[in-house]
PDB file of C-alpha atoms in Angstrom:
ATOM      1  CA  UNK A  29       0.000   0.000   0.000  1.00 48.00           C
ATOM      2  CA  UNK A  30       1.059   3.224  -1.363  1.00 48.00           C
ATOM      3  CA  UNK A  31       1.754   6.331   1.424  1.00 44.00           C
ATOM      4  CA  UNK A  32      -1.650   8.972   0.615  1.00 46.00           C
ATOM      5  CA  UNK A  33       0.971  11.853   0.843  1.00 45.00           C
ATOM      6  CA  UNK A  34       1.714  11.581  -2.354  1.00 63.00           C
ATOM      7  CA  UNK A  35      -2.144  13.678  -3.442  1.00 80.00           C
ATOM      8  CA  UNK A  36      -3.630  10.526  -4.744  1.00 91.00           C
ATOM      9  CA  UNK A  37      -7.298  11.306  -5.631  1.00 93.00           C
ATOM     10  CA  UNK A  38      -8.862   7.801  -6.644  1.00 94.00           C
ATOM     11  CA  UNK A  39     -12.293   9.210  -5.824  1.00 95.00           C
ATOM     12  CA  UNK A  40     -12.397  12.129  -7.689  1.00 96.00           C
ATOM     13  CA  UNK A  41     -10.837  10.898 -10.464  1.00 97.00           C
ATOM     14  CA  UNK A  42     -12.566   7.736 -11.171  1.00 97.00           C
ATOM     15  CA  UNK A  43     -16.042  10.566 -10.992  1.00 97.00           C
ATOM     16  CA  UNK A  44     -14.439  12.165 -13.540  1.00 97.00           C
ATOM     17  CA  UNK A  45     -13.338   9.719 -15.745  1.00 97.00           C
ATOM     18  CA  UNK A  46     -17.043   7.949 -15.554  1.00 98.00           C
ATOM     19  CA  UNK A  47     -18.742  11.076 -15.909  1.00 97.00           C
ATOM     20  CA  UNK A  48     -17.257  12.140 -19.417  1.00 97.00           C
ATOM     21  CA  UNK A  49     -16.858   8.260 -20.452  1.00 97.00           C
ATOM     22  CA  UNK A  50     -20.766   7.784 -19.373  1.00 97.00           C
ATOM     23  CA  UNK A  51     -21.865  10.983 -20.777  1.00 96.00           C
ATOM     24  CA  UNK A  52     -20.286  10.617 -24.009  1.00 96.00           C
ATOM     25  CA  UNK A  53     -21.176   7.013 -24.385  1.00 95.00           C
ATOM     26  CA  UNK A  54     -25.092   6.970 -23.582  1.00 96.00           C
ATOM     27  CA  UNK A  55     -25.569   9.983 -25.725  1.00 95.00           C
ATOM     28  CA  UNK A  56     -23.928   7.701 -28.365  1.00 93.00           C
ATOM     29  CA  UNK A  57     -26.614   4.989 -27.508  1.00 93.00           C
ATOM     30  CA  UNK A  58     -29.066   6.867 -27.511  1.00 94.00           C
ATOM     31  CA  UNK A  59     -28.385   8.360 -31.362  1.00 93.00           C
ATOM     32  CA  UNK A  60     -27.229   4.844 -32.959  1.00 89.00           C
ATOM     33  CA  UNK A  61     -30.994   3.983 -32.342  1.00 90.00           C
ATOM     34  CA  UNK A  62     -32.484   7.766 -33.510  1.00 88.00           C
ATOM     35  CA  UNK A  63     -30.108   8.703 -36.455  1.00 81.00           C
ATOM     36  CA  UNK A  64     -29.379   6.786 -39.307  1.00 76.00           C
ATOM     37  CA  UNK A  65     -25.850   7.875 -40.058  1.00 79.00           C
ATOM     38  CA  UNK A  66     -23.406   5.916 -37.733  1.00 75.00           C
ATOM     39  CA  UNK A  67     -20.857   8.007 -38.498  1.00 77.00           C
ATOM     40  CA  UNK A  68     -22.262  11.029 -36.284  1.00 82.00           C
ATOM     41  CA  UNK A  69     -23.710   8.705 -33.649  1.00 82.00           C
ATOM     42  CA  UNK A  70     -19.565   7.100 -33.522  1.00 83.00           C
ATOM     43  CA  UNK A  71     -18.217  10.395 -32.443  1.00 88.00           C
ATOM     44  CA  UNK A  72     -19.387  10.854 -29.215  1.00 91.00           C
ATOM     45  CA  UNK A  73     -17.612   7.598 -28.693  1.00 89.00           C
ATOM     46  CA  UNK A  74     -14.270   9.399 -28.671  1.00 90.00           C
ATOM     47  CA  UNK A  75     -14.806  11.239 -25.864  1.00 92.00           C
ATOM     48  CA  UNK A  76     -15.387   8.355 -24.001  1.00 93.00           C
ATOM     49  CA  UNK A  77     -12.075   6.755 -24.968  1.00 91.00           C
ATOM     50  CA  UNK A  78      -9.958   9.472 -24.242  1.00 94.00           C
ATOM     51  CA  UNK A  79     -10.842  10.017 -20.823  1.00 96.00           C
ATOM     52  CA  UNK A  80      -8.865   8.127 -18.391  1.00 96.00           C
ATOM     53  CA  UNK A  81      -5.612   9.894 -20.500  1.00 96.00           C
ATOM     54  CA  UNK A  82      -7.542  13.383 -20.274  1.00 96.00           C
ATOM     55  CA  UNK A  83      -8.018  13.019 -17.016  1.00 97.00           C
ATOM     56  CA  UNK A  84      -4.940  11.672 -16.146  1.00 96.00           C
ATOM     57  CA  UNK A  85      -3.203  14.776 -18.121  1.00 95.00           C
ATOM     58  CA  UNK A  86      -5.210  16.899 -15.714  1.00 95.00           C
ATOM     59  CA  UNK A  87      -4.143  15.242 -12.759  1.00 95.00           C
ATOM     60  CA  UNK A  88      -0.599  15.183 -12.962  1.00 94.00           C
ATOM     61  CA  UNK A  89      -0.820  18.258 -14.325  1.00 93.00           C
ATOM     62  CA  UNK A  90      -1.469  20.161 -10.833  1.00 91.00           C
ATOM     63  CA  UNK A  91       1.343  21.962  -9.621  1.00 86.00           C
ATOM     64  CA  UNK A  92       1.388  19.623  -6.440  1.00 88.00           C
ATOM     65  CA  UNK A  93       1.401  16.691  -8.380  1.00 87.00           C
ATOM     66  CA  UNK A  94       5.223  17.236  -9.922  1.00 89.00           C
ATOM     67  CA  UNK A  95       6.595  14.100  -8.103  1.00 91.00           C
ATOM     68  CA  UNK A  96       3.816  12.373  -9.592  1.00 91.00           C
ATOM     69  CA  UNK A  97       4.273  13.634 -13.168  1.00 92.00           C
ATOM     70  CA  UNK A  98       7.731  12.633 -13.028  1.00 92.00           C
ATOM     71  CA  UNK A  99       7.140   9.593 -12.562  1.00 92.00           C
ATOM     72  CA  UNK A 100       4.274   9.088 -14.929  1.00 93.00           C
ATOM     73  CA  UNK A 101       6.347  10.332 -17.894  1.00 93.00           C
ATOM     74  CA  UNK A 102       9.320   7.511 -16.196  1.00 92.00           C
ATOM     75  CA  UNK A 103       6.837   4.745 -16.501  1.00 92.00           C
ATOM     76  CA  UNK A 104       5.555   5.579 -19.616  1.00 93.00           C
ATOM     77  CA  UNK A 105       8.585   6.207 -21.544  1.00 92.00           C
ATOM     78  CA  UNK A 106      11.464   4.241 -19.901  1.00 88.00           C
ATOM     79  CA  UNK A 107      11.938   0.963 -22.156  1.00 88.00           C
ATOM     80  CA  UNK A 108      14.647  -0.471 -18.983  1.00 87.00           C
ATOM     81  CA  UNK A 109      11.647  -0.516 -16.854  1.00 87.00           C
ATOM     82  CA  UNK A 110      10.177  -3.716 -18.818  1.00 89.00           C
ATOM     83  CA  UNK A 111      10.817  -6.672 -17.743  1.00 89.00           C
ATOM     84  CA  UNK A 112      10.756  -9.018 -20.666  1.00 92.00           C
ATOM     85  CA  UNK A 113      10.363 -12.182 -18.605  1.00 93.00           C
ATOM     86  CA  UNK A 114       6.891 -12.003 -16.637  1.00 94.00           C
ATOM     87  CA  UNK A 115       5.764 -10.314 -19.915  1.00 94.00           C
ATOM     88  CA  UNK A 116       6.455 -13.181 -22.119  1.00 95.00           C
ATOM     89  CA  UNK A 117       5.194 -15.507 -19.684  1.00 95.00           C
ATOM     90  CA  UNK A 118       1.943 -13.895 -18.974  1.00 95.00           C
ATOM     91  CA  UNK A 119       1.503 -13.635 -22.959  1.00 94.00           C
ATOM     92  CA  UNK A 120       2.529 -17.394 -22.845  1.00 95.00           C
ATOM     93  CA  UNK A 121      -0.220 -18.376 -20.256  1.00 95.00           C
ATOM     94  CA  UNK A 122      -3.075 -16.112 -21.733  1.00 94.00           C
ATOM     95  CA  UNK A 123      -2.327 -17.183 -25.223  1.00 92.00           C
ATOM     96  CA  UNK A 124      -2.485 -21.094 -23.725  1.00 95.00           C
ATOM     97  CA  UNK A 125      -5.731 -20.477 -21.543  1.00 94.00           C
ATOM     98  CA  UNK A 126      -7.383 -19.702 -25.590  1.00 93.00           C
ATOM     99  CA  UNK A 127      -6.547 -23.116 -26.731  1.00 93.00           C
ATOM    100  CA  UNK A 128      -7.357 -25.100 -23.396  1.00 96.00           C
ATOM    101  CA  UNK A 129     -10.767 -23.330 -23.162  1.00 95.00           C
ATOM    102  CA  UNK A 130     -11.511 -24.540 -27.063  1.00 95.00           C
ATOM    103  CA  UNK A 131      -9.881 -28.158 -25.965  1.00 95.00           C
ATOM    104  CA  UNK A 132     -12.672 -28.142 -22.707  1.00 96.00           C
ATOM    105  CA  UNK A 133     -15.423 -26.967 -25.206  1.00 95.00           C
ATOM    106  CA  UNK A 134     -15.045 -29.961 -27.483  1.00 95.00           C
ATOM    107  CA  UNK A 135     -15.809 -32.005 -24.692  1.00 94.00           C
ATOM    108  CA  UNK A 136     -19.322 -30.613 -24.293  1.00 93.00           C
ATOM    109  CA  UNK A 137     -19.786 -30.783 -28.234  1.00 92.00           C
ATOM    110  CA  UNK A 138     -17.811 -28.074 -29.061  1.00 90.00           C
ATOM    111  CA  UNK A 139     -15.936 -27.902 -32.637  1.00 92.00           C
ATOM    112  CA  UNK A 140     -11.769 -28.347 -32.943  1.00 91.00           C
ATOM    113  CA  UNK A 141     -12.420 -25.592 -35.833  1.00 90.00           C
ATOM    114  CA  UNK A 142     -12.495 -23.037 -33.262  1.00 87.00           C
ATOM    115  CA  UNK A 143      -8.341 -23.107 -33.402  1.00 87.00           C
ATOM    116  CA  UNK A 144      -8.650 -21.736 -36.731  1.00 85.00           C
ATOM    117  CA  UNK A 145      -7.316 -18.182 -37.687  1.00 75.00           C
ATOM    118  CA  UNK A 146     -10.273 -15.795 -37.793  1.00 73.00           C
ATOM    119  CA  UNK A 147     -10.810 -14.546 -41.416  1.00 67.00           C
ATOM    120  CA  UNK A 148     -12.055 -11.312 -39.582  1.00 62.00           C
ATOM    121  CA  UNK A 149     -12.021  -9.406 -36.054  1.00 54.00           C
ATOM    122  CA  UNK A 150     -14.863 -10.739 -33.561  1.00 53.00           C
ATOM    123  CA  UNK A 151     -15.430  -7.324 -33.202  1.00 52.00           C
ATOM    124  CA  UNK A 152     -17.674  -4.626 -33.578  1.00 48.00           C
ATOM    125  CA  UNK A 153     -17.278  -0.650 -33.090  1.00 49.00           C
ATOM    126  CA  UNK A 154     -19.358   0.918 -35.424  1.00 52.00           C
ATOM    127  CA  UNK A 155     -18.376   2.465 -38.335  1.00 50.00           C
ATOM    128  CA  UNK A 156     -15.013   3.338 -35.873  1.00 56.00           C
ATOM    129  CA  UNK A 157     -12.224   1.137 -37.862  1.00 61.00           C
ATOM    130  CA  UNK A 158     -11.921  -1.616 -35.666  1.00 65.00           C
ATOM    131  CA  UNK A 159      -8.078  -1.788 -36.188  1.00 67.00           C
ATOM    132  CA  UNK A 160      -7.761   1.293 -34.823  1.00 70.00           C
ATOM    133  CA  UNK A 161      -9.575   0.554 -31.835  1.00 73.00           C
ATOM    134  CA  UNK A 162      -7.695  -2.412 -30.950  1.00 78.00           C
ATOM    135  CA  UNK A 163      -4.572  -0.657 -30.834  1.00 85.00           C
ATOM    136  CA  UNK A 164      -5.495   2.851 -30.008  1.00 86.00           C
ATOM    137  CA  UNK A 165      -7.662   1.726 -26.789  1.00 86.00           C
ATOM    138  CA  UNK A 166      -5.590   0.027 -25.104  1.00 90.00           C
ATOM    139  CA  UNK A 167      -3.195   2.749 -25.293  1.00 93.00           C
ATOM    140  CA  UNK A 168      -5.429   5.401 -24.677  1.00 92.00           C
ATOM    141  CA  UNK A 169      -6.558   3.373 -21.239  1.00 93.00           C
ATOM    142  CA  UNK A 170      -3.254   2.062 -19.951  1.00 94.00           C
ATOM    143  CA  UNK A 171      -2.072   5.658 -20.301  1.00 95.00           C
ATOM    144  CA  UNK A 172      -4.901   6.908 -17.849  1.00 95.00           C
ATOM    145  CA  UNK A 173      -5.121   3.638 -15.763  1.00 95.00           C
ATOM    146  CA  UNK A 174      -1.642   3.522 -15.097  1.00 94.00           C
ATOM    147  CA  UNK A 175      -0.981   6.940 -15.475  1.00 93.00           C
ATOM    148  CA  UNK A 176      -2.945   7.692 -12.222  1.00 95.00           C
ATOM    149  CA  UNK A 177      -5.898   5.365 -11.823  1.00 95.00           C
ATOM    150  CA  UNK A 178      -4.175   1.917 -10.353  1.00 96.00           C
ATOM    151  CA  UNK A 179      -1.601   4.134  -8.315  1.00 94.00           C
ATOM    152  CA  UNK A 180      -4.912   6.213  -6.819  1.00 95.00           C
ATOM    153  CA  UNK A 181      -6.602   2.867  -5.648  1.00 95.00           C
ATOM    154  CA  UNK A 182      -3.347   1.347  -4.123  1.00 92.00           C
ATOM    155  CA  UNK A 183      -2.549   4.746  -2.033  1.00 90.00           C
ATOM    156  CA  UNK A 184      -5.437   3.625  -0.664  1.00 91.00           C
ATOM    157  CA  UNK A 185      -5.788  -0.399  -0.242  1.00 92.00           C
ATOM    158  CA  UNK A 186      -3.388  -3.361  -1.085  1.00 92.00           C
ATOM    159  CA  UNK A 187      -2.450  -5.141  -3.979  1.00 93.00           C
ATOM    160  CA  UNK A 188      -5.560  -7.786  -3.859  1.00 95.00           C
ATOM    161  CA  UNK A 189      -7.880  -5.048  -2.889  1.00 94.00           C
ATOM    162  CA  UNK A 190      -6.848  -2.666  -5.041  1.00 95.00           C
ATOM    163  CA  UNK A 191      -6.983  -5.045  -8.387  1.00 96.00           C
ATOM    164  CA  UNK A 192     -10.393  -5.926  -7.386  1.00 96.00           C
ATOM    165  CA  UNK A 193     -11.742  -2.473  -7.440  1.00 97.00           C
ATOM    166  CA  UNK A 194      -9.955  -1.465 -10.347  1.00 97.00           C
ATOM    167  CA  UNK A 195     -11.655  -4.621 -12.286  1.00 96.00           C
ATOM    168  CA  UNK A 196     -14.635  -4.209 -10.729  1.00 97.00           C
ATOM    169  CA  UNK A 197     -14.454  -0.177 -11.995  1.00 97.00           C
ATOM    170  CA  UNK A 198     -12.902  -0.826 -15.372  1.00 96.00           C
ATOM    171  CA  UNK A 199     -15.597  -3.749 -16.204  1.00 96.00           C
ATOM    172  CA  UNK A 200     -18.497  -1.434 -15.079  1.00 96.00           C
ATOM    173  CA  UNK A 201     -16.810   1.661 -17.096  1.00 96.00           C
ATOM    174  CA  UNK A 202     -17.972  -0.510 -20.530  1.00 94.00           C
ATOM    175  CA  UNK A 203     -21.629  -0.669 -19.318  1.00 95.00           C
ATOM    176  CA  UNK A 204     -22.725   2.063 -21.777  1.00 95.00           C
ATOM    177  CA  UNK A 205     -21.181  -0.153 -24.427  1.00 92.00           C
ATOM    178  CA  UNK A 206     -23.985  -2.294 -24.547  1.00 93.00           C
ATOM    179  CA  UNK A 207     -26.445   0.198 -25.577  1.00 93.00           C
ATOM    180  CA  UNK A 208     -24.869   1.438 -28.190  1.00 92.00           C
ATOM    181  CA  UNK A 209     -26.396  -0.184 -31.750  1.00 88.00           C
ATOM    182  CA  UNK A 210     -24.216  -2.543 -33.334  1.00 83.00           C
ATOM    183  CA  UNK A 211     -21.375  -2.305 -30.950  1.00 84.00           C
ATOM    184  CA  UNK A 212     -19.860  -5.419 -29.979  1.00 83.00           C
ATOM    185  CA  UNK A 213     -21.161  -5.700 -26.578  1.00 87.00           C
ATOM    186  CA  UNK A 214     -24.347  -5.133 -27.743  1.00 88.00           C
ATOM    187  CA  UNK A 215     -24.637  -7.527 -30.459  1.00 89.00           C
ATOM    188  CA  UNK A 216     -23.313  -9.816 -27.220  1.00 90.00           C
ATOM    189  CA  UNK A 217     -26.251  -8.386 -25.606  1.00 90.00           C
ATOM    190  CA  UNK A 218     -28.474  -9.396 -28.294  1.00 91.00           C
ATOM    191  CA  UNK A 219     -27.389 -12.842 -29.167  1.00 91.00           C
ATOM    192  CA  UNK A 220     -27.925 -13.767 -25.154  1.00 93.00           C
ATOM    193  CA  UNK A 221     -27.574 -11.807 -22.028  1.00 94.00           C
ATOM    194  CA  UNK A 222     -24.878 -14.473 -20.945  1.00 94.00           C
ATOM    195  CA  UNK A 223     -22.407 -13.396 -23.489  1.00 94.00           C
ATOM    196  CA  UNK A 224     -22.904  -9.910 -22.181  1.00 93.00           C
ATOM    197  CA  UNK A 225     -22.602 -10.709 -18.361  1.00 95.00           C
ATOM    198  CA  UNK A 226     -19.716 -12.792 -18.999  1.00 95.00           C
ATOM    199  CA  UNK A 227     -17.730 -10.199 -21.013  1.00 93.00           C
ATOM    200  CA  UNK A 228     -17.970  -8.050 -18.012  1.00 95.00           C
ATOM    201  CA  UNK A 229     -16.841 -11.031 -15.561  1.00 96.00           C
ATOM    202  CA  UNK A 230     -13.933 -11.783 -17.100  1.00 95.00           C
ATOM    203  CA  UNK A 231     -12.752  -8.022 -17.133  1.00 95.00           C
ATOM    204  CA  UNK A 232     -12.519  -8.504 -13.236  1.00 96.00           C
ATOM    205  CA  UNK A 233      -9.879 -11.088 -13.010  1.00 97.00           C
ATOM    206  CA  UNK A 234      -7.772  -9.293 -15.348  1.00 95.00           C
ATOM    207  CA  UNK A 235      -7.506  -6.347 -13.378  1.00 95.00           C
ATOM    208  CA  UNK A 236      -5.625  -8.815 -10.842  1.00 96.00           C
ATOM    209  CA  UNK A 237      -3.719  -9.982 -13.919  1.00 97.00           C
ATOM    210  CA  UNK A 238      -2.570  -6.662 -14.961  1.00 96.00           C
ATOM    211  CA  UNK A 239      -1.574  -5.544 -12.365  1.00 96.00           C
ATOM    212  CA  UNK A 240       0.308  -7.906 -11.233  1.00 96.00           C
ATOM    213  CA  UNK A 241       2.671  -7.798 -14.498  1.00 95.00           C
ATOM    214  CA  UNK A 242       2.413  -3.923 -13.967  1.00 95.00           C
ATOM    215  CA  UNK A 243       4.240  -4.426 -10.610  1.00 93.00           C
ATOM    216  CA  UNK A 244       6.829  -7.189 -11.819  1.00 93.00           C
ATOM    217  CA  UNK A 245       7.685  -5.066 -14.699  1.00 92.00           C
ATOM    218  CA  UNK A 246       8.791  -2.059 -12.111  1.00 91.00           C
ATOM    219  CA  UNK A 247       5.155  -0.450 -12.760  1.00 93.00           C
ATOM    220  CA  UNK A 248       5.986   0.193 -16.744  1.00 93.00           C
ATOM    221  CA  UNK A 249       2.870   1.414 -18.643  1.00 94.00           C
ATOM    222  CA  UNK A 250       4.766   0.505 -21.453  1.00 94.00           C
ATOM    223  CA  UNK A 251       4.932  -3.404 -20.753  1.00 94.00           C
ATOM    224  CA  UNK A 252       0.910  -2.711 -19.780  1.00 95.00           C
ATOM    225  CA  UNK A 253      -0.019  -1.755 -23.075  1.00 95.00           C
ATOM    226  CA  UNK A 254       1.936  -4.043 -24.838  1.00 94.00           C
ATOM    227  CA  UNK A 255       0.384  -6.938 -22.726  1.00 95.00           C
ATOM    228  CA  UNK A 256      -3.716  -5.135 -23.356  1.00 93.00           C
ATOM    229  CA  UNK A 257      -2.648  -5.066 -27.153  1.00 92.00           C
ATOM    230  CA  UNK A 258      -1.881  -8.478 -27.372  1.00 92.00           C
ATOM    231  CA  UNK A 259      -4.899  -9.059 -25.076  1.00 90.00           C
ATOM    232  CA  UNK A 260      -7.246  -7.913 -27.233  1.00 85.00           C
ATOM    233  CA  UNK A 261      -5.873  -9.529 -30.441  1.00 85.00           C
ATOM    234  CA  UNK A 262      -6.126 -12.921 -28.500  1.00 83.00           C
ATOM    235  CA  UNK A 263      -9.366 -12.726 -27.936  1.00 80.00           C
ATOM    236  CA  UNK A 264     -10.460 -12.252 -31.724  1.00 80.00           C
ATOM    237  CA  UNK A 265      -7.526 -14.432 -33.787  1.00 79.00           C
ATOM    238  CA  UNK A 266      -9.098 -17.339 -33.472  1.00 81.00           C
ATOM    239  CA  UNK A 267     -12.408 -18.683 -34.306  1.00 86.00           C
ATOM    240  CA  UNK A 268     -13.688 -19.306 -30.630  1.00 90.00           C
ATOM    241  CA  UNK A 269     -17.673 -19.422 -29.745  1.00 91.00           C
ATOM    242  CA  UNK A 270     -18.907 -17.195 -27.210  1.00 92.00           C
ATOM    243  CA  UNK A 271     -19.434 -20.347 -25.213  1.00 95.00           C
ATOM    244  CA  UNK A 272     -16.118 -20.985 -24.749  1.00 95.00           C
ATOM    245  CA  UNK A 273     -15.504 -17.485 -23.772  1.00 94.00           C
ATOM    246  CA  UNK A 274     -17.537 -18.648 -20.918  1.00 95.00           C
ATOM    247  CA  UNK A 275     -14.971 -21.700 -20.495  1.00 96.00           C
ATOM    248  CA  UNK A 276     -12.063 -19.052 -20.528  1.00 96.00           C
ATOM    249  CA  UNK A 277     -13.291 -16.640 -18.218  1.00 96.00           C
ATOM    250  CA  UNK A 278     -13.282 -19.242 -15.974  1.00 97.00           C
ATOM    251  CA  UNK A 279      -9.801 -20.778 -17.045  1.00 97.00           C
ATOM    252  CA  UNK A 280      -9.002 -16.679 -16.342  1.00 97.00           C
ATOM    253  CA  UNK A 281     -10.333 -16.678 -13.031  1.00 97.00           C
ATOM    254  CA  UNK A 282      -8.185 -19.418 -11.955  1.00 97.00           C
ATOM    255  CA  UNK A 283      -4.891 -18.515 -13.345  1.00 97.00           C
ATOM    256  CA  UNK A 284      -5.724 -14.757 -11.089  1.00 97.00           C
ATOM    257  CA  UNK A 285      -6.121 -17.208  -8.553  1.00 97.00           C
ATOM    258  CA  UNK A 286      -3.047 -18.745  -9.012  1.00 97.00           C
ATOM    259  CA  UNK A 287      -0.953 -15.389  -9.653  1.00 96.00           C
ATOM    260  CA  UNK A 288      -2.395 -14.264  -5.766  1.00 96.00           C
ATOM    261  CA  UNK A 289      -1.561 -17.212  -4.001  1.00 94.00           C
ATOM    262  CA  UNK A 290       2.131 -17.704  -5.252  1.00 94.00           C
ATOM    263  CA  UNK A 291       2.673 -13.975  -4.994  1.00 93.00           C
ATOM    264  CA  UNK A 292       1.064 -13.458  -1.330  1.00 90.00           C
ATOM    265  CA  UNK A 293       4.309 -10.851  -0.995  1.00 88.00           C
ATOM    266  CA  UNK A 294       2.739  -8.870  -3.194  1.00 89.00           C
ATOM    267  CA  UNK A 295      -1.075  -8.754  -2.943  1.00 90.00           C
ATOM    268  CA  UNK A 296      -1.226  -8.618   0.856  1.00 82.00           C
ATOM    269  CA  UNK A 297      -1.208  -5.407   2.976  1.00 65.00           C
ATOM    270  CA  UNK A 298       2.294  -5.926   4.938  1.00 61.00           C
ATOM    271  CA  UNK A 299       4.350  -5.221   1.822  1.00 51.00           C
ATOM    272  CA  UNK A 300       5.113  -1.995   0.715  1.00 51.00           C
ATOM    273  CA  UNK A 301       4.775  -2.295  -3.279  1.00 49.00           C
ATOM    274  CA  UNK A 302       5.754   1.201  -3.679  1.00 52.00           C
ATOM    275  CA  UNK A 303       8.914   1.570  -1.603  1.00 45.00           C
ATOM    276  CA  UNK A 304      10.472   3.626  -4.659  1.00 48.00           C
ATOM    277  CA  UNK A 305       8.412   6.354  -4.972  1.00 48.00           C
ATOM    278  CA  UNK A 306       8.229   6.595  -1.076  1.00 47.00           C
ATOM    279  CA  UNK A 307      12.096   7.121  -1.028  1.00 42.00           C
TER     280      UNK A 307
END
């Protein structure tokens, strides 16, 4: 747990960030169903995007915040602060839990075929390039999240603690997602409620995930986005059914499982994580 000295404000800026990311985002729902032109209705998606980095900006930005900024713009830009080995193996393991869920699935009927390249993204923004989302996103959100966000909530509470939160906040930041016509999480939304709900539960483990590479790899936002780039490519390469996204979310939850209890050093409140900034 991270000394509060430092101005942390998780409270005020998670408001912040929800209240432009909301705001933005349900007026977008609300025109993909009253104007026919998805490219108006898409731009009040941006906003949304860009807000835990706005935010963030803002933040650090404060003339009391300079310790803070300095070490954002550290984290962010220092390639020696990745640490090549937990980031290959936690690309290793995510990339493995993908073919094990598809292996489980053909036990309950499921089809081998799933293993096959995807001739196209299993995903939907729009008439936002979806290319462009999967590697602008995840940019735009490690940026804020790591920026300020995760360092907010673990001023605050521990390692375990903290992770939950921040899953349980980032998964319920997508909620207006699911409103918005023809967007991926609604078309989950559409095709059974299930999907939906489980594309929100497996956001919560990952937040344990996360940041857990974010502290091996000396808290690099760099490593972070590299990792939620990857993520999100993983998750629509292959051919897998949104059934055995079901299997993998659990597969998910177990390996977060697994990362807590063999790192108890670091998820528990008697360790100091942050022992560099507090120097």
């Amino acid at each position: 747990m991270m000394n509060n000295e430092k101005g942390y404000k998780p409270g005020k800026f998670f408001g912040w960030v929800f209240l432009i990311t909301w705001g933005s985002w349900l007026i977008a729902a609300y025109l993909s169903y009253n104007h026919p032109d998805p490219d108006f209705y898409s731009v009040f998606l941006i906003p949304g995007l860009f807000a835990p980095v706005l935010v963030t900006i803002a933040f650090i930005a404060m003339p009391k915040n300079r310790q803070i900024r300095k070490d954002f713009f550290q984290r962010l830009f220092d390639v020696k602060k990745v640490n090549l080995a937990p980031l290959v193996k936690i690309c290793l393991i995510m990339g493995s839990s993908v073919i094990l869920a598809i292996l489980v699935s053909v036990l309950f009927g499921g089809s081998l075929d799933q293993l096959q390249l995807s001739e196209d993204f299993k995903f939907s923004a729009g008439s936002i390039p979806v290319l462009l989302v999967m590697i602008v996103a995840p940019i735009l959100e490690e940026i804020g999240w790591r920026g300020y966000g995760v360092d907010a909530l673990l001023s605050r509470f521990s390692l375990l603690i903290g992770s939950l939160l921040f899953g349980c906040l980032w998964s319920f930041w997508h909620l207006p997602l699911m409103f918005v016509k023809n967007y991926s999480m609604n078309l989950l939304l559409q095709e059974n409620v299930w999907f939906a709900v489980n594309y929100f539960a497996s956001i919560i483990p990952l937040g344990i995930i996360l940041n857990w590479l974010y502290v091996k790899s000396n808290r690099s936002t760099m490593a972070l986005i590299i990792f939620h780039i990857f993520l999100n490519f993983m998750q629509t390469s292959t051919q897998m059914t949104e059934w055995t996204s079901c299997i993998q979310t659990i597969i998910i939850i177990s390996i977060a499982g697994l990362i807590v209890v063999t790192n108890k050093e670091l998820f528990f409140p008697n360790i100091q994580v942050y022992s560099e900034l507090e120097a």
